[in-house]
PDB file of C-alpha atoms in Angstrom:
ATOM      1  CA  MET A 141     -14.283  -6.634 106.559  1.00  0.00           C
ATOM      2  CA  THR A 142     -13.874  -7.554 110.295  1.00  0.00           C
ATOM      3  CA  SER A 143     -17.036  -8.487 112.017  1.00  0.00           C
ATOM      4  CA  PRO A 144     -17.888  -6.364 115.101  1.00  0.00           C
ATOM      5  CA  ALA A 145     -17.322  -7.857 118.544  1.00  0.00           C
ATOM      6  CA  PRO A 146     -20.580  -9.210 120.139  1.00  0.00           C
ATOM      7  CA  SER A 147     -22.347  -6.889 122.643  1.00  0.00           C
ATOM      8  CA  PRO A 148     -22.516  -8.024 126.195  1.00  0.00           C
ATOM      9  CA  ALA A 149     -26.260  -8.898 125.616  1.00  0.00           C
ATOM     10  CA  THR A 150     -25.410 -11.343 122.863  1.00  0.00           C
ATOM     11  CA  ALA A 151     -21.910 -12.651 123.993  1.00  0.00           C
ATOM     12  CA  THR A 152     -21.643 -16.300 124.442  1.00  0.00           C
ATOM     13  CA  PRO A 153     -21.743 -17.168 128.225  1.00  0.00           C
ATOM     14  CA  PRO A 154     -18.870 -19.013 129.713  1.00  0.00           C
ATOM     15  CA  ALA A 155     -18.982 -22.689 129.499  1.00  0.00           C
ATOM     16  CA  ALA A 156     -20.361 -24.622 132.434  1.00  0.00           C
ATOM     17  CA  PRO A 157     -18.016 -26.596 134.545  1.00  0.00           C
ATOM     18  CA  ALA A 158     -17.590 -30.188 133.448  1.00  0.00           C
ATOM     19  CA  PRO A 159     -19.322 -32.801 135.611  1.00  0.00           C
ATOM     20  CA  ASP A 160     -16.170 -34.587 136.500  1.00  0.00           C
ATOM     21  CA  ARG A 161     -14.650 -31.346 137.807  1.00  0.00           C
ATOM     22  CA  ILE A 162     -17.793 -30.654 139.782  1.00  0.00           C
ATOM     23  CA  ARG A 163     -17.629 -34.155 141.244  1.00  0.00           C
ATOM     24  CA  ALA A 164     -13.969 -33.587 142.305  1.00  0.00           C
ATOM     25  CA  ALA A 165     -14.641 -30.306 143.742  1.00  0.00           C
ATOM     26  CA  LEU A 166     -17.510 -31.480 145.916  1.00  0.00           C
ATOM     27  CA  GLY A 167     -15.564 -34.583 146.841  1.00  0.00           C
ATOM     28  CA  TRP A 168     -12.700 -32.231 147.988  1.00  0.00           C
ATOM     29  CA  LEU A 169     -15.126 -29.866 149.982  1.00  0.00           C
ATOM     30  CA  HIS A 170     -16.715 -32.948 151.705  1.00  0.00           C
ATOM     31  CA  THR A 171     -13.382 -33.788 153.405  1.00  0.00           C
ATOM     32  CA  ALA A 172     -13.561 -30.412 155.377  1.00  0.00           C
ATOM     33  CA  HIS A 173     -12.868 -30.923 159.100  1.00  0.00           C
ATOM     34  CA  PHE A 174     -12.249 -28.679 162.148  1.00  0.00           C
ATOM     35  CA  LEU A 175      -8.778 -27.365 162.746  1.00  0.00           C
ATOM     36  CA  THR A 176      -8.861 -24.773 165.377  1.00  0.00           C
ATOM     37  CA  SER A 177     -10.889 -21.780 166.750  1.00  0.00           C
ATOM     38  CA  ALA A 178      -9.322 -18.409 167.714  1.00  0.00           C
ATOM     39  CA  PRO A 179     -10.660 -15.469 169.461  1.00  0.00           C
ATOM     40  CA  GLN A 180      -8.016 -13.060 168.067  1.00  0.00           C
ATOM     41  CA  LEU A 181      -6.000 -12.909 164.877  1.00  0.00           C
ATOM     42  CA  GLU A 182      -2.736 -13.525 166.762  1.00  0.00           C
ATOM     43  CA  HIS A 183      -3.988 -16.889 167.983  1.00  0.00           C
ATOM     44  CA  LEU A 184      -4.255 -18.177 164.545  1.00  0.00           C
ATOM     45  CA  PRO A 185      -1.657 -20.712 163.290  1.00  0.00           C
ATOM     46  CA  ALA A 186       0.355 -19.669 160.247  1.00  0.00           C
ATOM     47  CA  PHE A 187      -0.208 -21.863 157.262  1.00  0.00           C
ATOM     48  CA  ASP A 188       1.489 -22.154 153.762  1.00  0.00           C
ATOM     49  CA  LEU A 189      -1.782 -23.711 152.559  1.00  0.00           C
ATOM     50  CA  PRO A 190      -4.216 -21.491 150.583  1.00  0.00           C
ATOM     51  CA  GLU A 191      -6.985 -20.069 152.728  1.00  0.00           C
ATOM     52  CA  ILE A 192     -10.442 -19.165 151.658  1.00  0.00           C
ATOM     53  CA  ALA A 193     -12.443 -16.928 153.950  1.00  0.00           C
ATOM     54  CA  PHE A 194     -16.238 -16.836 154.316  1.00  0.00           C
ATOM     55  CA  VAL A 195     -17.682 -13.538 155.513  1.00  0.00           C
ATOM     56  CA  GLY A 196     -21.046 -11.951 155.791  1.00  0.00           C
ATOM     57  CA  ARG A 197     -23.717 -10.128 157.802  1.00  0.00           C
ATOM     58  CA  SER A 198     -25.354 -12.198 160.614  1.00  0.00           C
ATOM     59  CA  ASN A 199     -28.429 -13.997 159.227  1.00  0.00           C
ATOM     60  CA  ALA A 200     -27.025 -13.935 155.648  1.00  0.00           C
ATOM     61  CA  GLY A 201     -26.772 -17.745 155.612  1.00  0.00           C
ATOM     62  CA  LYS A 202     -23.027 -18.115 155.996  1.00  0.00           C
ATOM     63  CA  SER A 203     -23.017 -21.255 158.116  1.00  0.00           C
ATOM     64  CA  THR A 204     -25.700 -22.824 156.032  1.00  0.00           C
ATOM     65  CA  ALA A 205     -23.820 -22.154 152.825  1.00  0.00           C
ATOM     66  CA  ILE A 206     -20.590 -23.709 154.353  1.00  0.00           C
ATOM     67  CA  ASN A 207     -22.436 -26.665 155.472  1.00  0.00           C
ATOM     68  CA  THR A 208     -24.025 -27.013 151.953  1.00  0.00           C
ATOM     69  CA  LEU A 209     -20.901 -26.727 150.161  1.00  0.00           C
ATOM     70  CA  THR A 210     -19.158 -29.257 152.322  1.00  0.00           C
ATOM     71  CA  GLN A 211     -22.086 -31.510 152.377  1.00  0.00           C
ATOM     72  CA  GLN A 212     -22.111 -31.661 156.111  1.00  0.00           C
ATOM     73  CA  THR A 213     -24.817 -30.624 158.734  1.00  0.00           C
ATOM     74  CA  ARG A 214     -22.874 -29.285 161.653  1.00  0.00           C
ATOM     75  CA  LEU A 215     -19.386 -28.167 160.343  1.00  0.00           C
ATOM     76  CA  ALA A 216     -20.121 -24.523 160.553  1.00  0.00           C
ATOM     77  CA  PHE A 217     -22.031 -23.624 163.702  1.00  0.00           C
ATOM     78  CA  ALA A 218     -25.165 -21.510 163.184  1.00  0.00           C
ATOM     79  CA  SER A 219     -26.035 -19.873 166.575  1.00  0.00           C
ATOM     80  CA  LYS A 220     -29.734 -19.462 167.419  1.00  0.00           C
ATOM     81  CA  THR A 221     -28.539 -15.966 168.409  1.00  0.00           C
ATOM     82  CA  PRO A 222     -27.030 -14.127 165.410  1.00  0.00           C
ATOM     83  CA  GLY A 223     -23.841 -12.473 166.291  1.00  0.00           C
ATOM     84  CA  ARG A 224     -23.197 -14.733 169.197  1.00  0.00           C
ATOM     85  CA  THR A 225     -20.325 -16.700 167.444  1.00  0.00           C
ATOM     86  CA  GLN A 226     -17.297 -14.505 167.823  1.00  0.00           C
ATOM     87  CA  HIS A 227     -14.346 -16.789 166.792  1.00  0.00           C
ATOM     88  CA  ILE A 228     -12.434 -17.356 163.636  1.00  0.00           C
ATOM     89  CA  ASN A 229     -12.895 -21.135 162.880  1.00  0.00           C
ATOM     90  CA  LEU A 230     -10.454 -22.841 160.456  1.00  0.00           C
ATOM     91  CA  PHE A 231     -11.452 -26.079 158.582  1.00  0.00           C
ATOM     92  CA  GLY A 232      -8.787 -28.269 156.797  1.00  0.00           C
ATOM     93  CA  LEU A 233      -9.462 -29.603 153.242  1.00  0.00           C
ATOM     94  CA  GLY A 234      -7.758 -32.420 151.521  1.00  0.00           C
ATOM     95  CA  LYS A 235      -8.207 -35.939 150.359  1.00  0.00           C
ATOM     96  CA  GLN A 236      -6.518 -39.003 151.934  1.00  0.00           C
ATOM     97  CA  LYS A 237      -6.121 -36.888 155.031  1.00  0.00           C
ATOM     98  CA  VAL A 238      -3.484 -34.616 153.498  1.00  0.00           C
ATOM     99  CA  ASP A 239      -4.685 -31.071 153.990  1.00  0.00           C
ATOM    100  CA  ASP A 240      -4.146 -28.908 150.703  1.00  0.00           C
ATOM    101  CA  ALA A 241      -6.339 -25.807 151.587  1.00  0.00           C
ATOM    102  CA  VAL A 242      -8.046 -24.095 154.479  1.00  0.00           C
ATOM    103  CA  LEU A 243     -11.581 -22.636 155.028  1.00  0.00           C
ATOM    104  CA  ALA A 244     -11.922 -19.714 157.416  1.00  0.00           C
ATOM    105  CA  ASP A 245     -15.353 -19.003 158.862  1.00  0.00           C
ATOM    106  CA  LEU A 246     -15.219 -15.391 160.193  1.00  0.00           C
ATOM    107  CA  PRO A 247     -17.901 -14.223 162.644  1.00  0.00           C
ATOM    108  CA  GLY A 248     -21.056 -12.712 161.183  1.00  0.00           C
ATOM    109  CA  TYR A 249     -21.108  -8.897 161.584  1.00  0.00           C
ATOM    110  CA  GLY A 250     -23.777  -6.209 161.947  1.00  0.00           C
ATOM    111  CA  TYR A 251     -26.290  -7.782 164.107  1.00  0.00           C
ATOM    112  CA  ALA A 252     -28.131  -5.072 166.120  1.00  0.00           C
ATOM    113  CA  ALA A 253     -28.377  -6.925 169.459  1.00  0.00           C
ATOM    114  CA  VAL A 254     -24.498  -7.251 169.768  1.00  0.00           C
ATOM    115  CA  PRO A 255     -23.004  -4.421 171.998  1.00  0.00           C
ATOM    116  CA  ARG A 256     -21.342  -1.662 170.038  1.00  0.00           C
ATOM    117  CA  GLU A 257     -17.921  -2.395 171.633  1.00  0.00           C
ATOM    118  CA  ALA A 258     -18.002  -6.049 170.437  1.00  0.00           C
ATOM    119  CA  LYS A 259     -18.877  -4.913 166.941  1.00  0.00           C
ATOM    120  CA  LEU A 260     -15.924  -2.503 166.800  1.00  0.00           C
ATOM    121  CA  ARG A 261     -13.692  -5.199 168.154  1.00  0.00           C
ATOM    122  CA  TRP A 262     -14.697  -7.662 165.444  1.00  0.00           C
ATOM    123  CA  GLN A 263     -14.551  -5.103 162.843  1.00  0.00           C
ATOM    124  CA  ARG A 264     -10.919  -4.550 163.717  1.00  0.00           C
ATOM    125  CA  VAL A 265     -10.176  -8.356 163.968  1.00  0.00           C
ATOM    126  CA  MET A 266     -11.894  -9.002 160.487  1.00  0.00           C
ATOM    127  CA  GLY A 267     -10.105  -5.926 158.914  1.00  0.00           C
ATOM    128  CA  ASN A 268      -6.652  -6.943 160.204  1.00  0.00           C
ATOM    129  CA  TYR A 269      -7.390 -10.621 159.000  1.00  0.00           C
ATOM    130  CA  LEU A 270      -8.409  -9.491 155.416  1.00  0.00           C
ATOM    131  CA  ILE A 271      -5.447  -7.100 155.092  1.00  0.00           C
ATOM    132  CA  THR A 272      -2.510  -9.146 156.679  1.00  0.00           C
ATOM    133  CA  ARG A 273      -3.413 -12.873 156.394  1.00  0.00           C
ATOM    134  CA  GLU A 274      -0.534 -13.863 154.055  1.00  0.00           C
ATOM    135  CA  ASN A 275      -1.978 -17.145 152.729  1.00  0.00           C
ATOM    136  CA  LEU A 276      -5.435 -15.801 151.977  1.00  0.00           C
ATOM    137  CA  ARG A 277      -6.289 -16.528 148.431  1.00  0.00           C
ATOM    138  CA  GLY A 278      -9.926 -15.950 148.252  1.00  0.00           C
ATOM    139  CA  VAL A 279     -12.997 -14.241 149.996  1.00  0.00           C
ATOM    140  CA  VAL A 280     -16.553 -15.420 149.674  1.00  0.00           C
ATOM    141  CA  LEU A 281     -19.168 -12.886 150.765  1.00  0.00           C
ATOM    142  CA  MET A 282     -22.534 -13.943 151.688  1.00  0.00           C
ATOM    143  CA  CYS A 283     -25.306 -11.408 150.922  1.00  0.00           C
ATOM    144  CA  ASP A 284     -29.117 -11.653 151.154  1.00  0.00           C
ATOM    145  CA  PRO A 285     -30.229 -10.154 147.879  1.00  0.00           C
ATOM    146  CA  ARG A 286     -33.616  -9.270 149.398  1.00  0.00           C
ATOM    147  CA  HIS A 287     -31.744  -6.477 151.611  1.00  0.00           C
ATOM    148  CA  GLY A 288     -28.872  -5.727 149.249  1.00  0.00           C
ATOM    149  CA  MET A 289     -25.431  -4.726 150.173  1.00  0.00           C
ATOM    150  CA  THR A 290     -25.180  -3.161 153.647  1.00  0.00           C
ATOM    151  CA  GLU A 291     -22.791  -0.302 154.719  1.00  0.00           C
ATOM    152  CA  LEU A 292     -20.576  -2.988 156.551  1.00  0.00           C
ATOM    153  CA  ASP A 293     -20.644  -5.079 153.281  1.00  0.00           C
ATOM    154  CA  GLU A 294     -19.362  -2.145 151.319  1.00  0.00           C
ATOM    155  CA  ILE A 295     -16.733  -1.347 154.032  1.00  0.00           C
ATOM    156  CA  LEU A 296     -15.349  -4.873 153.674  1.00  0.00           C
ATOM    157  CA  LEU A 297     -15.180  -4.473 149.855  1.00  0.00           C
ATOM    158  CA  GLU A 298     -13.008  -1.290 150.360  1.00  0.00           C
ATOM    159  CA  VAL A 299     -10.901  -3.166 152.837  1.00  0.00           C
ATOM    160  CA  ILE A 300      -9.991  -5.946 150.402  1.00  0.00           C
ATOM    161  CA  ARG A 301     -10.007  -3.902 147.120  1.00  0.00           C
ATOM    162  CA  PRO A 302      -6.174  -3.458 147.172  1.00  0.00           C
ATOM    163  CA  ARG A 303      -5.694  -7.111 147.472  1.00  0.00           C
ATOM    164  CA  VAL A 304      -8.429  -8.174 144.850  1.00  0.00           C
ATOM    165  CA  GLU A 305      -6.299  -5.800 142.487  1.00  0.00           C
ATOM    166  CA  GLN A 306      -3.180  -7.803 143.373  1.00  0.00           C
ATOM    167  CA  GLY A 307      -4.857 -11.098 142.556  1.00  0.00           C
ATOM    168  CA  LEU A 308      -7.143 -11.959 145.540  1.00  0.00           C
ATOM    169  CA  LYS A 309     -10.043 -13.949 144.449  1.00  0.00           C
ATOM    170  CA  PHE A 310     -13.469 -12.652 145.373  1.00  0.00           C
ATOM    171  CA  LEU A 311     -16.899 -14.146 145.234  1.00  0.00           C
ATOM    172  CA  ILE A 312     -20.340 -12.808 146.279  1.00  0.00           C
ATOM    173  CA  LEU A 313     -22.957 -15.564 146.913  1.00  0.00           C
ATOM    174  CA  LEU A 314     -26.582 -14.162 146.840  1.00  0.00           C
ATOM    175  CA  THR A 315     -28.014 -16.519 149.402  1.00  0.00           C
ATOM    176  CA  LYS A 316     -31.591 -17.608 149.876  1.00  0.00           C
ATOM    177  CA  SER A 317     -32.127 -16.965 146.168  1.00  0.00           C
ATOM    178  CA  ASP A 318     -35.038 -19.513 146.248  1.00  0.00           C
ATOM    179  CA  LYS A 319     -36.936 -16.707 147.862  1.00  0.00           C
ATOM    180  CA  LEU A 320     -36.838 -14.527 144.569  1.00  0.00           C
ATOM    181  CA  THR A 321     -38.678 -14.697 141.323  1.00  0.00           C
ATOM    182  CA  ARG A 322     -36.552 -15.410 138.213  1.00  0.00           C
ATOM    183  CA  SER A 323     -36.883 -11.588 137.207  1.00  0.00           C
ATOM    184  CA  ASP A 324     -35.775 -10.575 140.817  1.00  0.00           C
ATOM    185  CA  GLY A 325     -32.921 -12.878 140.620  1.00  0.00           C
ATOM    186  CA  ALA A 326     -31.754 -11.601 137.378  1.00  0.00           C
ATOM    187  CA  LYS A 327     -32.083  -8.084 138.744  1.00  0.00           C
ATOM    188  CA  ALA A 328     -30.207  -8.841 141.829  1.00  0.00           C
ATOM    189  CA  LEU A 329     -27.355 -10.304 139.892  1.00  0.00           C
ATOM    190  CA  SER A 330     -27.224  -7.189 137.619  1.00  0.00           C
ATOM    191  CA  ILE A 331     -26.963  -4.917 140.555  1.00  0.00           C
ATOM    192  CA  MET A 332     -24.487  -6.752 142.577  1.00  0.00           C
ATOM    193  CA  ARG A 333     -22.140  -7.247 139.666  1.00  0.00           C
ATOM    194  CA  LEU A 334     -21.949  -3.528 139.290  1.00  0.00           C
ATOM    195  CA  GLN A 335     -20.857  -3.541 143.092  1.00  0.00           C
ATOM    196  CA  ALA A 336     -18.619  -6.385 143.054  1.00  0.00           C
ATOM    197  CA  GLY A 337     -15.538  -4.550 142.156  1.00  0.00           C
ATOM    198  CA  GLY A 338     -13.968  -7.237 139.964  1.00  0.00           C
ATOM    199  CA  GLY A 339     -15.478 -10.347 141.888  1.00  0.00           C
ATOM    200  CA  GLU A 340     -17.732 -12.873 140.720  1.00  0.00           C
ATOM    201  CA  VAL A 341     -21.464 -13.020 141.735  1.00  0.00           C
ATOM    202  CA  LYS A 342     -23.644 -16.292 141.843  1.00  0.00           C
ATOM    203  CA  LEU A 343     -27.125 -16.856 142.958  1.00  0.00           C
ATOM    204  CA  PHE A 344     -27.085 -19.508 145.686  1.00  0.00           C
ATOM    205  CA  SER A 345     -29.827 -21.500 147.510  1.00  0.00           C
ATOM    206  CA  ALA A 346     -28.951 -24.109 149.987  1.00  0.00           C
ATOM    207  CA  LEU A 347     -32.613 -25.234 149.842  1.00  0.00           C
ATOM    208  CA  LYS A 348     -32.704 -25.687 146.208  1.00  0.00           C
ATOM    209  CA  LYS A 349     -29.124 -26.586 145.615  1.00  0.00           C
ATOM    210  CA  GLN A 350     -28.873 -23.566 143.318  1.00  0.00           C
ATOM    211  CA  GLY A 351     -25.301 -22.401 142.479  1.00  0.00           C
ATOM    212  CA  VAL A 352     -23.784 -25.150 144.692  1.00  0.00           C
ATOM    213  CA  ASP A 353     -21.945 -26.899 141.921  1.00  0.00           C
ATOM    214  CA  GLU A 354     -20.512 -23.750 140.417  1.00  0.00           C
ATOM    215  CA  ALA A 355     -19.329 -22.125 143.612  1.00  0.00           C
ATOM    216  CA  ALA A 356     -17.733 -25.576 144.601  1.00  0.00           C
ATOM    217  CA  GLU A 357     -15.806 -25.825 141.330  1.00  0.00           C
ATOM    218  CA  LEU A 358     -14.752 -22.221 141.786  1.00  0.00           C
ATOM    219  CA  LEU A 359     -13.307 -22.752 145.206  1.00  0.00           C
ATOM    220  CA  TRP A 360     -11.480 -25.856 143.904  1.00  0.00           C
ATOM    221  CA  ARG A 361      -9.871 -23.709 141.188  1.00  0.00           C
ATOM    222  CA  TRP A 362      -8.933 -21.024 143.794  1.00  0.00           C
ATOM    223  CA  ALA A 363      -7.157 -23.509 145.872  1.00  0.00           C
ATOM    224  CA  HIS A 364      -5.577 -25.465 142.816  1.00  0.00           C
ATOM    225  CA  PRO A 365      -4.507 -22.821 140.226  1.00  0.00           C
ATOM    226  CA  GLU A 366      -3.375 -24.167 137.057  1.00  0.00           C
ATOM    227  CA  PRO A 367       0.302 -23.490 136.251  1.00  0.00           C
TER     228      PRO A 367
END
């Protein structure tokens, strides 16, 4: 008699990444260096390298997450006035000074003090980037779990859904998770997994270094897919 498949509640969780793979991923991310900055999509250079975009609402901790993952303090610029930084910034990644991937830091969106015209312009720029950037391989969305998914986050998910269905990788990092209790963190994960639309969700804390190793190893795999 065939044993029934384990229920989701009792299924074996996926194995954690091996320590050597984590070290390799963190070492690779530490090579991040500035390439260029562009105010419009047409000003971005075309690359054949896999590109991973970081997106999120202003004040969601995007710049802090990038700096934490790359183990650098000022790679991504966090403006004292959220919403002020309105350029797409590209960073190269690769050991021995040979780039094999690109990180794209997209402007934070949704900050109330930014004029409506500027908000609409950047929504168009980001939408066009996410739809048309040919070498885009993955998207990392920063979300503060204390506030949940915003309307603009949900719009972004709808924009990239067709590409996710075609193989685009997608990760939601629940930033500032050190501010949550363990039960609140588990609840936030459950809710966000229902909203992720096929993407992965991880708790992330720059302060406590929670989720850093797992996210780094995942980004490494996105940029270096096994044949």
